[in-house]
Coordinates of C-alpha atoms in Angstrom, one line a residue:
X266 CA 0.0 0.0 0.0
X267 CA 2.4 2.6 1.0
X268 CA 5.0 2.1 -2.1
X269 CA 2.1 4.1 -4.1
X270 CA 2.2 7.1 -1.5
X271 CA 3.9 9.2 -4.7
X272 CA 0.4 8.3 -6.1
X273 CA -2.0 8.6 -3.4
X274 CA -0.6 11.8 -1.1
X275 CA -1.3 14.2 -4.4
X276 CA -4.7 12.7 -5.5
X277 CA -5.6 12.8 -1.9
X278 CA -4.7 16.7 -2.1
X279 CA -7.3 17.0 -4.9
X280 CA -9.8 15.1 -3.6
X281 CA -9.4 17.4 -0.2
X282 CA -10.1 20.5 -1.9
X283 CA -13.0 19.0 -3.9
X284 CA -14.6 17.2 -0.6
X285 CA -14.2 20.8 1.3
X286 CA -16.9 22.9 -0.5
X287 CA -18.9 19.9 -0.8
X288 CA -19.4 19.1 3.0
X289 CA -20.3 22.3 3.7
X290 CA -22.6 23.3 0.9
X291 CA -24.7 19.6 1.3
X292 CA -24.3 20.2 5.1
X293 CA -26.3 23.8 4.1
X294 CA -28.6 22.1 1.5
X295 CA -29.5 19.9 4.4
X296 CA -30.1 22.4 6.6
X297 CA -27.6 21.3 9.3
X298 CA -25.0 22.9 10.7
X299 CA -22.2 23.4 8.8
X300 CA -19.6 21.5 10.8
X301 CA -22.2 18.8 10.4
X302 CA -21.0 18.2 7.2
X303 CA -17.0 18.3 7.3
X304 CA -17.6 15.5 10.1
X305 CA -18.7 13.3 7.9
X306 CA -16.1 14.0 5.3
X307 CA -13.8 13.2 7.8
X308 CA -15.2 9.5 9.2
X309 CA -16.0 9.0 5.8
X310 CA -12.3 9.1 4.6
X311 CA -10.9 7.8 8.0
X312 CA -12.7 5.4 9.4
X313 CA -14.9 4.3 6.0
X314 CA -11.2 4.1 4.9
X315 CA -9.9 2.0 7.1
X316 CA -12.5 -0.6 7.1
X317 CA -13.6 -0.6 3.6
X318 CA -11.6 -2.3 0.7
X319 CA -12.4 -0.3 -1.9
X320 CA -9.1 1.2 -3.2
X321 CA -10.2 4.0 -4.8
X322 CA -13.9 4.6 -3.6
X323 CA -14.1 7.6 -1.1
X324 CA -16.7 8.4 1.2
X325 CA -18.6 11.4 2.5
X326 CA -21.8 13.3 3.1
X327 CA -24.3 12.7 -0.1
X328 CA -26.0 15.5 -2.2
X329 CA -28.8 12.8 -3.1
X330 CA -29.4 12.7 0.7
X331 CA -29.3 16.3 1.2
X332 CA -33.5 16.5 0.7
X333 CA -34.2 13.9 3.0
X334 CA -32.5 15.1 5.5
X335 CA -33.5 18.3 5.5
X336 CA -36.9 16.8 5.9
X337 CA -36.1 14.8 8.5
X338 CA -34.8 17.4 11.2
X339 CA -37.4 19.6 10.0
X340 CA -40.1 16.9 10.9
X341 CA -38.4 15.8 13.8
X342 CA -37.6 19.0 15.4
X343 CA -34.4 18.4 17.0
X344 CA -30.8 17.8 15.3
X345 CA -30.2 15.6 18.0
X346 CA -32.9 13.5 17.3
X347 CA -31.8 13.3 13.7
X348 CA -28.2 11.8 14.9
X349 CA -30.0 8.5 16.4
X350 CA -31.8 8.1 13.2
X351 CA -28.6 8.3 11.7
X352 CA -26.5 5.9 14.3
X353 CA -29.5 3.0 14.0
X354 CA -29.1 3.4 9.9
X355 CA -24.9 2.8 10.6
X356 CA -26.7 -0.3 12.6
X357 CA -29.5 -1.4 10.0
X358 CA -26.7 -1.0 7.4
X359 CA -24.2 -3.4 9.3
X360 CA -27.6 -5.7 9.2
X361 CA -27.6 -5.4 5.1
X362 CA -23.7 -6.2 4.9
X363 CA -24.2 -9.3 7.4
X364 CA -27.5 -10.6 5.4
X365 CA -25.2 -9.7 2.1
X366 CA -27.6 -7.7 0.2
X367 CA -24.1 -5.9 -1.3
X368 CA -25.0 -8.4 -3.7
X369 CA -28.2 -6.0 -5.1
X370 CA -25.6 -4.1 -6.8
X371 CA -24.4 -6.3 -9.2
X372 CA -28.1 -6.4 -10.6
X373 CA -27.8 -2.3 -12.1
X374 CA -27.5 -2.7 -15.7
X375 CA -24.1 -0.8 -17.5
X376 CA -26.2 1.3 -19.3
X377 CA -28.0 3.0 -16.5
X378 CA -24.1 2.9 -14.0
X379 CA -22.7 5.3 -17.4
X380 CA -26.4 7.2 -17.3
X381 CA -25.5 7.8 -13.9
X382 CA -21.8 8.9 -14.2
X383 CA -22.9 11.1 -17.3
X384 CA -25.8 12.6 -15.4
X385 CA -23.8 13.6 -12.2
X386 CA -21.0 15.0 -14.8
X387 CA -23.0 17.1 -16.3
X388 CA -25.1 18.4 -13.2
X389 CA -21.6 19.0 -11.7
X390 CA -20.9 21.3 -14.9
X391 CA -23.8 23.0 -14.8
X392 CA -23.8 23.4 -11.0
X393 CA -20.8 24.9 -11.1
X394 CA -21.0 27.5 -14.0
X395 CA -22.5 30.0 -11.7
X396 CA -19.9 29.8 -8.6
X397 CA -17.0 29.4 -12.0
X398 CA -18.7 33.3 -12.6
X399 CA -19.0 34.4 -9.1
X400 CA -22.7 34.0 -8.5
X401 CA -23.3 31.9 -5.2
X402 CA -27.2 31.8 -5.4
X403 CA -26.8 28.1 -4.0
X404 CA -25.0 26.0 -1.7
X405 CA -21.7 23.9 -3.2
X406 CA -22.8 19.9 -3.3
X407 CA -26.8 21.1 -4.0
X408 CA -27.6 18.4 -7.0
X409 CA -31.6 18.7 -7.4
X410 CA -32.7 21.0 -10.8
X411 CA -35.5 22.6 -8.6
X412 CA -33.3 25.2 -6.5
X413 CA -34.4 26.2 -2.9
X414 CA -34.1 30.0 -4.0
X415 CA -36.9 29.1 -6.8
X416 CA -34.6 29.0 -9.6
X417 CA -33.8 26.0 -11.1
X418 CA -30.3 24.6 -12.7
X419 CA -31.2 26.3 -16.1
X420 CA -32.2 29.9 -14.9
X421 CA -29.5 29.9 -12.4
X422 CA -27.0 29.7 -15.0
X423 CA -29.3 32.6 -17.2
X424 CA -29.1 35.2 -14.3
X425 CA -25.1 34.6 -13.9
X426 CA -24.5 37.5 -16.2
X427 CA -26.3 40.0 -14.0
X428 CA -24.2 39.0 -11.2
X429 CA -20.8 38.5 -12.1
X430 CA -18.0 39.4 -9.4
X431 CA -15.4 40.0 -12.0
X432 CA -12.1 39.1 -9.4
X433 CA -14.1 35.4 -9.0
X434 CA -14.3 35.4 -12.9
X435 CA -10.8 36.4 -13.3
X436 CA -9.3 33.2 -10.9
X437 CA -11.7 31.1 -12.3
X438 CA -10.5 31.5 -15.4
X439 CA -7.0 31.2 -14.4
X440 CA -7.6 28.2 -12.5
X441 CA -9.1 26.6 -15.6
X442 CA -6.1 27.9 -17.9
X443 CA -3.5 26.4 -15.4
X444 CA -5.3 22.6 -14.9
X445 CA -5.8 22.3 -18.3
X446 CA -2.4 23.8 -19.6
X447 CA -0.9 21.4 -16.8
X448 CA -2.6 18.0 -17.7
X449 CA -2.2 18.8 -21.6
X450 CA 0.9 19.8 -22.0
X451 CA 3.3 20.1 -18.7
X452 CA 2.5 16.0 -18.0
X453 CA 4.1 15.0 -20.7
X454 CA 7.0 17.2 -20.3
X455 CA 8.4 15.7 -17.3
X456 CA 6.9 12.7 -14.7
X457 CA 7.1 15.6 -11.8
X458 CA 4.1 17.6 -13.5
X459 CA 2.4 13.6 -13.2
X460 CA 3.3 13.8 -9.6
X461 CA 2.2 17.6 -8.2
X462 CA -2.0 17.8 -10.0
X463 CA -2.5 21.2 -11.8
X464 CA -5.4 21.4 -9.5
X465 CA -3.2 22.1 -6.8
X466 CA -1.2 24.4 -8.3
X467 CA -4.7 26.6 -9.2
X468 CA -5.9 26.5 -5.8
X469 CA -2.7 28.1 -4.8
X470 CA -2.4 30.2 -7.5
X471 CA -6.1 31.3 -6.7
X472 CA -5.7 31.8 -3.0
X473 CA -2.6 34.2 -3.6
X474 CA -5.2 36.3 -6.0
X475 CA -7.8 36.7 -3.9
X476 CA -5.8 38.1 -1.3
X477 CA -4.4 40.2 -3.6
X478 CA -7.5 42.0 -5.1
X479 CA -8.7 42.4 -1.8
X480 CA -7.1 45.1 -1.9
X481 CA -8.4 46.3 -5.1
X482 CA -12.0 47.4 -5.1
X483 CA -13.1 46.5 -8.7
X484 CA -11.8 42.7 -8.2
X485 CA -12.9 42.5 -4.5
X486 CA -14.3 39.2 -3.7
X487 CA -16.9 39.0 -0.8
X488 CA -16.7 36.7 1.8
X489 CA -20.4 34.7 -0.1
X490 CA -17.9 33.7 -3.2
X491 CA -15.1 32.2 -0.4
X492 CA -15.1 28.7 1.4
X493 CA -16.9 29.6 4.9
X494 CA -15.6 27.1 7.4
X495 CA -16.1 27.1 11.2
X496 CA -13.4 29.5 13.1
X497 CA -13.6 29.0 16.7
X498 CA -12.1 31.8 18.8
X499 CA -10.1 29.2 21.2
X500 CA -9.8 25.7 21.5
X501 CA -12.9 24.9 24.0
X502 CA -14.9 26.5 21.1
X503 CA -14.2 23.1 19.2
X504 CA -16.5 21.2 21.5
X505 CA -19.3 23.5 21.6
X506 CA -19.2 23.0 17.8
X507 CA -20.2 19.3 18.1
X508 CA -23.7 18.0 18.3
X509 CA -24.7 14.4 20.3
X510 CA -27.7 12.3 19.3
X511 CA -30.7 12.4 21.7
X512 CA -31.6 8.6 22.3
X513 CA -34.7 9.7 23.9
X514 CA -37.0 8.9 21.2
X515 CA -34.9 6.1 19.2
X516 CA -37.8 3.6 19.1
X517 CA -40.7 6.0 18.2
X518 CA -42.1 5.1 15.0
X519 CA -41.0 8.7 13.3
X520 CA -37.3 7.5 14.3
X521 CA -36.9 4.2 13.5
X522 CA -38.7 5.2 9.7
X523 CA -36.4 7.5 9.0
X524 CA -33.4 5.6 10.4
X525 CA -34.5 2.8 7.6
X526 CA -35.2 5.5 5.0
X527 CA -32.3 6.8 5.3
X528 CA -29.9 3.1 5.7
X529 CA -31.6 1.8 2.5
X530 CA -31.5 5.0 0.0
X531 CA -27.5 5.6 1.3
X532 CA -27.0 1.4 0.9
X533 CA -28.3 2.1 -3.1
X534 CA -26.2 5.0 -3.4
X535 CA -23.1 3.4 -2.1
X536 CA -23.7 -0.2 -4.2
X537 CA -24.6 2.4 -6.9
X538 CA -21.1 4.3 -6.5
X539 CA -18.8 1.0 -6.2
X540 CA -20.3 -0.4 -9.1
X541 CA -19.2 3.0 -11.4
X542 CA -16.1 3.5 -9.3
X543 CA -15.2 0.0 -10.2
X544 CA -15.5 0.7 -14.0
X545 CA -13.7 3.8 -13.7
X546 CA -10.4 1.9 -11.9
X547 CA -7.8 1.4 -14.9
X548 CA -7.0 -1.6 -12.5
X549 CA -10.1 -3.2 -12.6
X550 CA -10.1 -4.1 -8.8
X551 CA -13.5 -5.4 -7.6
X552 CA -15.0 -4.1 -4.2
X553 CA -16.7 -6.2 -1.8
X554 CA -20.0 -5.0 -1.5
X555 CA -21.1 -6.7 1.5
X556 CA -17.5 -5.4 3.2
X557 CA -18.7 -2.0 1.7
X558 CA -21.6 -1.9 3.7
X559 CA -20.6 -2.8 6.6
X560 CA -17.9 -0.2 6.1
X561 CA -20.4 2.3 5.8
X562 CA -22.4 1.5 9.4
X563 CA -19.7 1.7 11.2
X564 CA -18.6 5.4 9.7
X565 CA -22.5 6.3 9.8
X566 CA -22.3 5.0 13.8
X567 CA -19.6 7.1 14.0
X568 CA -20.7 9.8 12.5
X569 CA -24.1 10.2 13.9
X570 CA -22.1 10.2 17.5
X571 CA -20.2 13.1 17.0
X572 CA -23.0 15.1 14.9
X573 CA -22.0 14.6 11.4
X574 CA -24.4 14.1 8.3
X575 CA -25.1 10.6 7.3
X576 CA -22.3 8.8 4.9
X577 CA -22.6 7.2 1.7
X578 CA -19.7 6.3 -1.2
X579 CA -19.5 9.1 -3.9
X580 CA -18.7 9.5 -7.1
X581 CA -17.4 13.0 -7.4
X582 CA -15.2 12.2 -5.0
X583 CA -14.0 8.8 -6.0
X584 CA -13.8 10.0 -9.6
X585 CA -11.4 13.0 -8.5
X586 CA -9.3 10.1 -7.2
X587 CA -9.5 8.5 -10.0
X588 CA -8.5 11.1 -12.5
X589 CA -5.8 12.2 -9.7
X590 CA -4.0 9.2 -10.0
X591 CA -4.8 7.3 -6.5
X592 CA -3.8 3.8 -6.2
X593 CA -5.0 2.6 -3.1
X594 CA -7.5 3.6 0.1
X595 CA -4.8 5.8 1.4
X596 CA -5.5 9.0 -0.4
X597 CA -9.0 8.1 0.8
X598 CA -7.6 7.9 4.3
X599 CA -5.1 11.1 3.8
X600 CA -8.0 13.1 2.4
X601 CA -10.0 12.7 6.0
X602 CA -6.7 12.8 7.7
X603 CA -6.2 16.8 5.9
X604 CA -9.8 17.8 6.3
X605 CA -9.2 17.1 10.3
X606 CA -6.2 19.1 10.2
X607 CA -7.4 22.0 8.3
X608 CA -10.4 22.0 10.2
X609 CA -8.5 22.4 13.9
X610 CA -5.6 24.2 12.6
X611 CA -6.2 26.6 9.7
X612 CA -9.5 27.3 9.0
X613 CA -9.0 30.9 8.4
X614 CA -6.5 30.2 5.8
X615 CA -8.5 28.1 4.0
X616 CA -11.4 30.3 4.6
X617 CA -9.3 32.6 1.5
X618 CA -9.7 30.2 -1.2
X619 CA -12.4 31.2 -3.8
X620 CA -15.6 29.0 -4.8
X621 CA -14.5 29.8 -8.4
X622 CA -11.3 28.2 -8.5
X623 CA -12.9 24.9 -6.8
X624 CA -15.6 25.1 -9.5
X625 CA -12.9 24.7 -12.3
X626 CA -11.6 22.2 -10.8
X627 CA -15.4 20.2 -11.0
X628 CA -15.7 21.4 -13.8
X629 CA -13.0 19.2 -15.5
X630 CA -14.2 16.6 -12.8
X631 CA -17.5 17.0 -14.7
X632 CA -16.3 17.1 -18.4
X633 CA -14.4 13.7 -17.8
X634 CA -17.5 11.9 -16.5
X635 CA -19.4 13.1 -19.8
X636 CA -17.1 13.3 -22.1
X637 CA -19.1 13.9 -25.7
X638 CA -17.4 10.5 -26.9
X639 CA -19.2 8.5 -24.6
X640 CA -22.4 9.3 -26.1
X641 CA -21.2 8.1 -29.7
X642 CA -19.9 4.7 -27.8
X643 CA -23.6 3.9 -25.9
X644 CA -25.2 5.0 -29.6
X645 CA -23.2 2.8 -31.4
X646 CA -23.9 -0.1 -29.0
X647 CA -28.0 0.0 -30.3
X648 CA -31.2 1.0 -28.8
X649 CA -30.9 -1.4 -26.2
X650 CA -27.9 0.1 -24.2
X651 CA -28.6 4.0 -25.4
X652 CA -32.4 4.2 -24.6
X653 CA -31.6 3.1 -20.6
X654 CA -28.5 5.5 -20.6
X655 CA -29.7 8.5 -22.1
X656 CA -33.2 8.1 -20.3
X657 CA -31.1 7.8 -17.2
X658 CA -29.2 11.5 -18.1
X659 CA -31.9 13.3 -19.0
X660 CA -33.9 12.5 -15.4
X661 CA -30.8 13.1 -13.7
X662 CA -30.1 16.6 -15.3
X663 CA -33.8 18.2 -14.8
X664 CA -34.6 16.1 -11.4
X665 CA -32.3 14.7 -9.3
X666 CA -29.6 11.5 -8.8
X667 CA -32.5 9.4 -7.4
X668 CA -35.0 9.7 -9.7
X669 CA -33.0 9.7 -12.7
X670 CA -31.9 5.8 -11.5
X671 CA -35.6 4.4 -10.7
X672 CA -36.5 5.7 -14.3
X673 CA -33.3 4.4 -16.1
X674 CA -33.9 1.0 -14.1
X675 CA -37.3 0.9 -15.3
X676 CA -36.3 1.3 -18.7
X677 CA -33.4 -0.9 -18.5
X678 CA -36.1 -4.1 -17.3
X679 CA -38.6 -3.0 -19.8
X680 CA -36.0 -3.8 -22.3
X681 CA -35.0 -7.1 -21.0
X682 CA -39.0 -7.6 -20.8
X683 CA -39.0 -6.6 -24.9
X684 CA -35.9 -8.5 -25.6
X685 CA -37.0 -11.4 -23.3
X686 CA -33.3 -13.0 -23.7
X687 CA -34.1 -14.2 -19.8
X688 CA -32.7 -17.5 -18.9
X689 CA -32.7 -19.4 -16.1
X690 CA -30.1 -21.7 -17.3
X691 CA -26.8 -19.6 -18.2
X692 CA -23.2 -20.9 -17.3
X693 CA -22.2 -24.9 -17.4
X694 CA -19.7 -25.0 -15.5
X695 CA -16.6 -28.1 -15.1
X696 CA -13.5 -28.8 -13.1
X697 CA -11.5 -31.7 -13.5
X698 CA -9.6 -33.5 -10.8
X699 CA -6.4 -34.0 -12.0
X700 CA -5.6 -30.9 -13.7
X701 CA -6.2 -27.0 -13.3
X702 CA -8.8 -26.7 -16.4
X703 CA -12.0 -24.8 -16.2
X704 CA -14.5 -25.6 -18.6
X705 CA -17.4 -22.9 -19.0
X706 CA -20.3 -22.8 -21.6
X707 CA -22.0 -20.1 -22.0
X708 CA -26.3 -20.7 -22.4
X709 CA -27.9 -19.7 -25.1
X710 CA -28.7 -16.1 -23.7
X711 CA -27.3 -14.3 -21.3
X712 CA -28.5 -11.0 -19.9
X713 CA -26.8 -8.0 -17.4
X714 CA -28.9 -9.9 -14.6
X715 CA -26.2 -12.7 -14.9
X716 CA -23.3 -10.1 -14.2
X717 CA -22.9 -11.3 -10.5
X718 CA -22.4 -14.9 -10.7
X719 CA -20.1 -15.0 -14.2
X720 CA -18.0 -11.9 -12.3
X721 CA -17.7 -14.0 -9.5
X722 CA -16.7 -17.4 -11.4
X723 CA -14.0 -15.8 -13.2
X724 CA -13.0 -13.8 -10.6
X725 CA -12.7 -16.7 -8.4
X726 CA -10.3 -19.0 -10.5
X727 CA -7.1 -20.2 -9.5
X728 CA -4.0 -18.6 -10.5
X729 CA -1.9 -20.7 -13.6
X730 CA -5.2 -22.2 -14.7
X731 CA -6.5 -22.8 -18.1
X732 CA -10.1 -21.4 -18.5
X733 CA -11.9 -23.2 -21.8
X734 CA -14.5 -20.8 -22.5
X735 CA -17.0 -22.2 -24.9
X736 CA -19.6 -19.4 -26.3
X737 CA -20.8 -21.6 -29.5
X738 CA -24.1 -21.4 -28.4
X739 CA -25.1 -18.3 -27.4
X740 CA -27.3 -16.1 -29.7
X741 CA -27.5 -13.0 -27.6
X742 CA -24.5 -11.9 -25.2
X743 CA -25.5 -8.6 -23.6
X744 CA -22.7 -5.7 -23.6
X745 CA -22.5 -5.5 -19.7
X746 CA -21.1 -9.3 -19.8
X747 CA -18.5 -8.3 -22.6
X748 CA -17.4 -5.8 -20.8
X749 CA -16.9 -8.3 -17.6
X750 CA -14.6 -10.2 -19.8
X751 CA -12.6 -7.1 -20.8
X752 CA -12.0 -6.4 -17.4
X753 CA -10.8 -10.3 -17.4
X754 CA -8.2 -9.4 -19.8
X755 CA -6.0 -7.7 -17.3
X756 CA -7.4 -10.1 -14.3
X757 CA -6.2 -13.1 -16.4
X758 CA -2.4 -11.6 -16.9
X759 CA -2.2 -10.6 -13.5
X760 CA -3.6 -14.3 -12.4
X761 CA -1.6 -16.3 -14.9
X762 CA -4.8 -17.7 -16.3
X763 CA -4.7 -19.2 -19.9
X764 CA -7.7 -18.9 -22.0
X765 CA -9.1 -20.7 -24.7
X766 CA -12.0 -19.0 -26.2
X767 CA -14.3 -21.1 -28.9
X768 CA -17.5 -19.2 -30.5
X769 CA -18.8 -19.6 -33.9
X770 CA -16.2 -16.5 -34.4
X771 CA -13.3 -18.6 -34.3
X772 CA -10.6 -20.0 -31.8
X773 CA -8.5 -17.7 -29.7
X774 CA -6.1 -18.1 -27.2
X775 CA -5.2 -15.5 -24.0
X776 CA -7.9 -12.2 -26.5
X777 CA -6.3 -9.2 -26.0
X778 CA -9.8 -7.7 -26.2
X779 CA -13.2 -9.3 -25.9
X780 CA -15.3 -6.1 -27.0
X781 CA -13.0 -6.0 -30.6
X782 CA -13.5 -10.0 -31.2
X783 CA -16.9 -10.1 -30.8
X784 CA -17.2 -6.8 -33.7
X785 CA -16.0 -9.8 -35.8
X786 CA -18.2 -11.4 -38.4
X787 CA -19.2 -15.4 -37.7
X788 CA -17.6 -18.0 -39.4
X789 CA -19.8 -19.7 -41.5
X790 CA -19.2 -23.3 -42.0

C-alpha cells in the first residue's frame, strides 16, 4: 500500500479540496450545521477508509441525501434526534452487509451505471457555471434541478450574467487555464508535473489572488464567493461546535422510519457508486460490496455520535481520485486525515480560497465523466444500451440522482421484458480432478442480470489455470457481460490464467480484447 504514496498523497490533495466545499454546501442544503458536514467528510475518509476495501472509492456526506434530510430534522424537530436516526441506519446497514444484500448491486445494468456517471458529470458542470462566474445563489454539493431559491439549474446559469464578481471570474479563469495547460501539456514534459495535480497548483495560485484584489475594489471578492468554514475563537470552542444524538425517542415510530429511510437509500447510493467506481479503476479491482456496507455502518455509527451528516460512497469524490491518479484507500484515508487538520488548525486560511477556483476544478471533474465521446460509444452499441443510458441523463439533469436511476432501471427491465433474452439456465460450469482446467459454456442467452455470478466465477479461478471458454451457443451476449470479460483481460495476466475461447467466431487463445473479437463477423461453415 504505501510504495504508491507518490500516487495517493497528491490525489488525496485533490480530492481534499473537492470534498471541502462539498461538505459544507450539502451540510447547508440539508439544513444542518455546517460542521455537520465536514464530520462526515472526515469519518468518511478515515474510518470508512480503514474498514472498507475499496481502493479507490471515497466516502462522505451525499448531495442525493441532502433533501431527506433536511426533511427529517425539519419533521423531527431536533438535530439531535436526527443523529439517532442516523446511528440506527450505521446499525441497520451493518444488518444489510451481514445478510449480504451488497449483492443488489451487481443487478444495475451498465447502461444505467454510465447514465448515472454522465448525469452527475453534467449536473456538476452545470452546477458549477454560476460559482465558476461568481454567482453563489446556491450552496456547493446542491444536485436537485428545482433550486431552494426558486430558480432552477437552467435559470441559475441565465441570471449569472447579471451577477458577475469580475475578481471570482478572473481566478476562475485562471484556474481553468493552469489545470488544463498542466494535464495537456506540462505531463508530458516531465513525470514531476504527473506527480504535483495542476489542480493544486490553481488553488494556490487562486488563494494568492484573492488576497491580492482584496485590496483592489473592482476585483474584491466578498466573503459569499469564499469557502466559509467554522473559526472557533479558542480551542474549548471546538467542542461546543459538536452535536450528540438524543436517544430519547430512538424507538418511536418517526425514528426508526427515517433511520431505515435513510440506511436503504444511502445502501443504493453506495452499491450504486462502487459499481461506477469500479469501471472507472484502470485496475479493474473489484470491491466487496457486503464489506462496503458494513464499512459504511460503522462510519455512519460514528458519524451520527459526534453530529455529522449521514455517509454514503461518492462519485465526485471517488472520480477526482481516479483522475488524480490514486492507487489505493490511502489518499481516501489522507484526504479525512487533511480535512481534520485544516479544520482544527487553519480554518482561516482556507477560509481565503475562492468558490470559483474549486468550481474549475469540478468542472473538469464533470467534463471527464461526460465526455461527448461516450455518447457516440452507448449509440453505437443499439437502442438497447442507449435508450436506458440517455433516459437515465436526462432525469438526472432536470430532477435529481435518485430519480434519474428508478427511471433508467425501469427502462433498463422494460427492455430485457422486450428482448426477453431471460434465462434461467446460463453458465455450465466443469472442473476436473487432475488438472487445473476450467471448462465454461456459456447458455444460449445471457443477460446483465447474470453479471454477478459469471463476475464471481471468473473472478474466483485459480492462479496458472486454463479457462476453456465455450460461447458456441449463445445467440444473444449482452454488452455489460463483454465488458466483464474485458475487465478479465487484465485479471487473467495478473492471475496467470490461460484462456481458450471457442465461439462460432473462431478460436482464440489468451484475446487481447473481448469487446473488438466479438465486432468480428461469424464463421460460417
Amino acid at each position: 500500500m504505501y510504495k504508491y504514496l507518490k500516487n495517493d498523497i497528491p490525489a488525496s490533495i485533490v480530492v481534499f479540496f473537492v470534498a471541502l466545499p462539498l461538505c459544507l454546501g450539502i451540510a447547508l442544503a440539508s439544513d444542518a450545521p455546517p460542521l455537520s458536514g465536514l464530520i462526515s467528510g472526515i469519518i468518511g475518509g478515515i474510518i470508512v477508509g480503514f474498514i472498507s476495501k475499496s481502493k479507490i472509492g471515497v466516502s462522505g456526506p451525499a448531495a442525493g441525501l441532502a433533501a431527506i434530510v433536511a426533511s427529517a430534522i425539519s419533521s423531527l424537530g431536533s438535530f439531535e434526534l436526527f443523529l439517532s436516526a442516523v446511528v440506527l441506519a450505521g446499525i441497520i446497514q451493518i444488518l444489510f452487509g451481514v445478510l449480504k444484500m451488497g449483492v443488489i448491486g451487481y443487478y444495475f445494468p451498465n447502461s444505467v451505471i454510465k447514465g448515472m456517471l454522465t448525469g452527475i458529470g453534467i449536473i456538476i458542470i452545470l452546477k458549477q457555471i454560476p460559482h465558476f462566474f461568481g454567482y453563489d445563489n446556491e450552496a456547493e454539493g446542491a444536485d436537485s434541478f428545482l433550486e431552494p431559491s426558486g430558480e432552477n439549474t437552467f435559470s441559475a446559469i441565465g441570471h449569472i450574467f447579471e451577477n458577475i464578481t469580475l475578481g471570482a471570474l478572473i481566478i476562475g479563469v485562471i484556474g481553468l487555464f493552469i489545470i488544463l495547460f498542466w494535464d495537456i501539456v506540462l505531463t508530458k514534459k516531465h513525470s514531476f508535473f504527473k506527480i504535483i495535480q495542476g489542480s493544486l497548483i490553481a488553488v494556490f495560485v487562486g488563494t494568492i489572488l484573492q488576497i491580492i484584489f482584496s485590496n483592489i475594489p473592482d476585483l474584491l471578492i466578498d466573503g459569499k464567493h469564499l469557502v466559509q468554514v467554522p473559526v472557533p475563537k479558542n480551542i474549548s470552542d471546538y467542542g461546543s461546535f459538536l452535536s450528540f444524538p438524543d436517544f430519547s425517542k430512538i424507538f418511536s415510530i418517526e425514528i426508526l422510519t427515517i433511520a431505515f429511510t435513510l440506511a436503504l437509500v444511502a445502501s443504493l447510493e453506495t452499491l450504486l457508486s462502487v459499481e461506477a467506481t469500479d469501471k472507472l479503476d484502470p485496475e479493474k479491482n473489484i470491491t466487496p460490496t457486503n464489506r462496503e456496507l458494513f464499512a459504511q455502518g460503522f462510519g455512519n455509527i460514528a458519524s451520527g455520535f459526534i453530529g455529522g451528516l449521514p455517509i454514503t460512497q461518492v462519485i465526485v469524490r471517488s472520480s477526482a481520485n481516479v483522475q488524480s491518479n490514486g492507487k489505493t484507500k490511502m489518499s481516501a484515508i489522507l484526504h479525512g486525515i487533511l480535512l481534520l487538520v485544516s479544520v482544527l488548525t487553519i480554518p482561516t486560511i482556507l477560509n481565503h480560497i475562492p468558490k470559483s477556483v474549486l468550481a474549475s476544478i469540478l468542472i473538469i471533474v464533470g467534463f471527464k465523466l461526460a465526455k461527448p465521446s461516450l455518447f457516440k460509444k452507448m449509440f453505437s452499441l443499439g437502442w438497447t444500451q442507449f435508450l436506458p443510458f440517455i433516459v437515465t441523463v436526462i432525469v438526472i439533469v432536470v430532477t435529481n440522482l435518485l430519480y434519474g436511476i428508478f427511471i433508467g432501471l425501469v427502462i433498463g427491465f422494460a427492455v430485457i421484458l422486450i428482448k426477453n433474452y431471460q434465462n434461467s439456465v446460463f453458465l455450465n460450469k466443469k472442473e476436473f480432478d487432475d488438472s487445473n482446467v476450467i471448462q465454461m459454456t456459456f447458455a444460449e442467452e445471457i443477460s446483465f442480470l447474470n453479471k454477478a455470478a459469471i463476475q464471481k466465477e471468473l473472478f474466483n479461478l485459480p492462479e496458472n489455470s486454463r479457462l476453456e471458454l465455450d460461447i458456441t451457443k449463445t445467440t444473444y451476449l449482452d454488452y455489460d457481460i463483454v465488458e466483464i470479460l474485458e475487465d478479465f483481460v487484465i485479471q487473467s495476466k495478473n492471475k496467470n490464467i490461460f484462456v481458450h475461447l471457442k465461439s462460432e467466431r473462431g478460436i482464440v487463445d489468451n484475446p487481447t480484447s473481448y469487446i473488438e473479437f466479438f465486432k468480428l463477423k461469424k464463421q460460417i461453415n
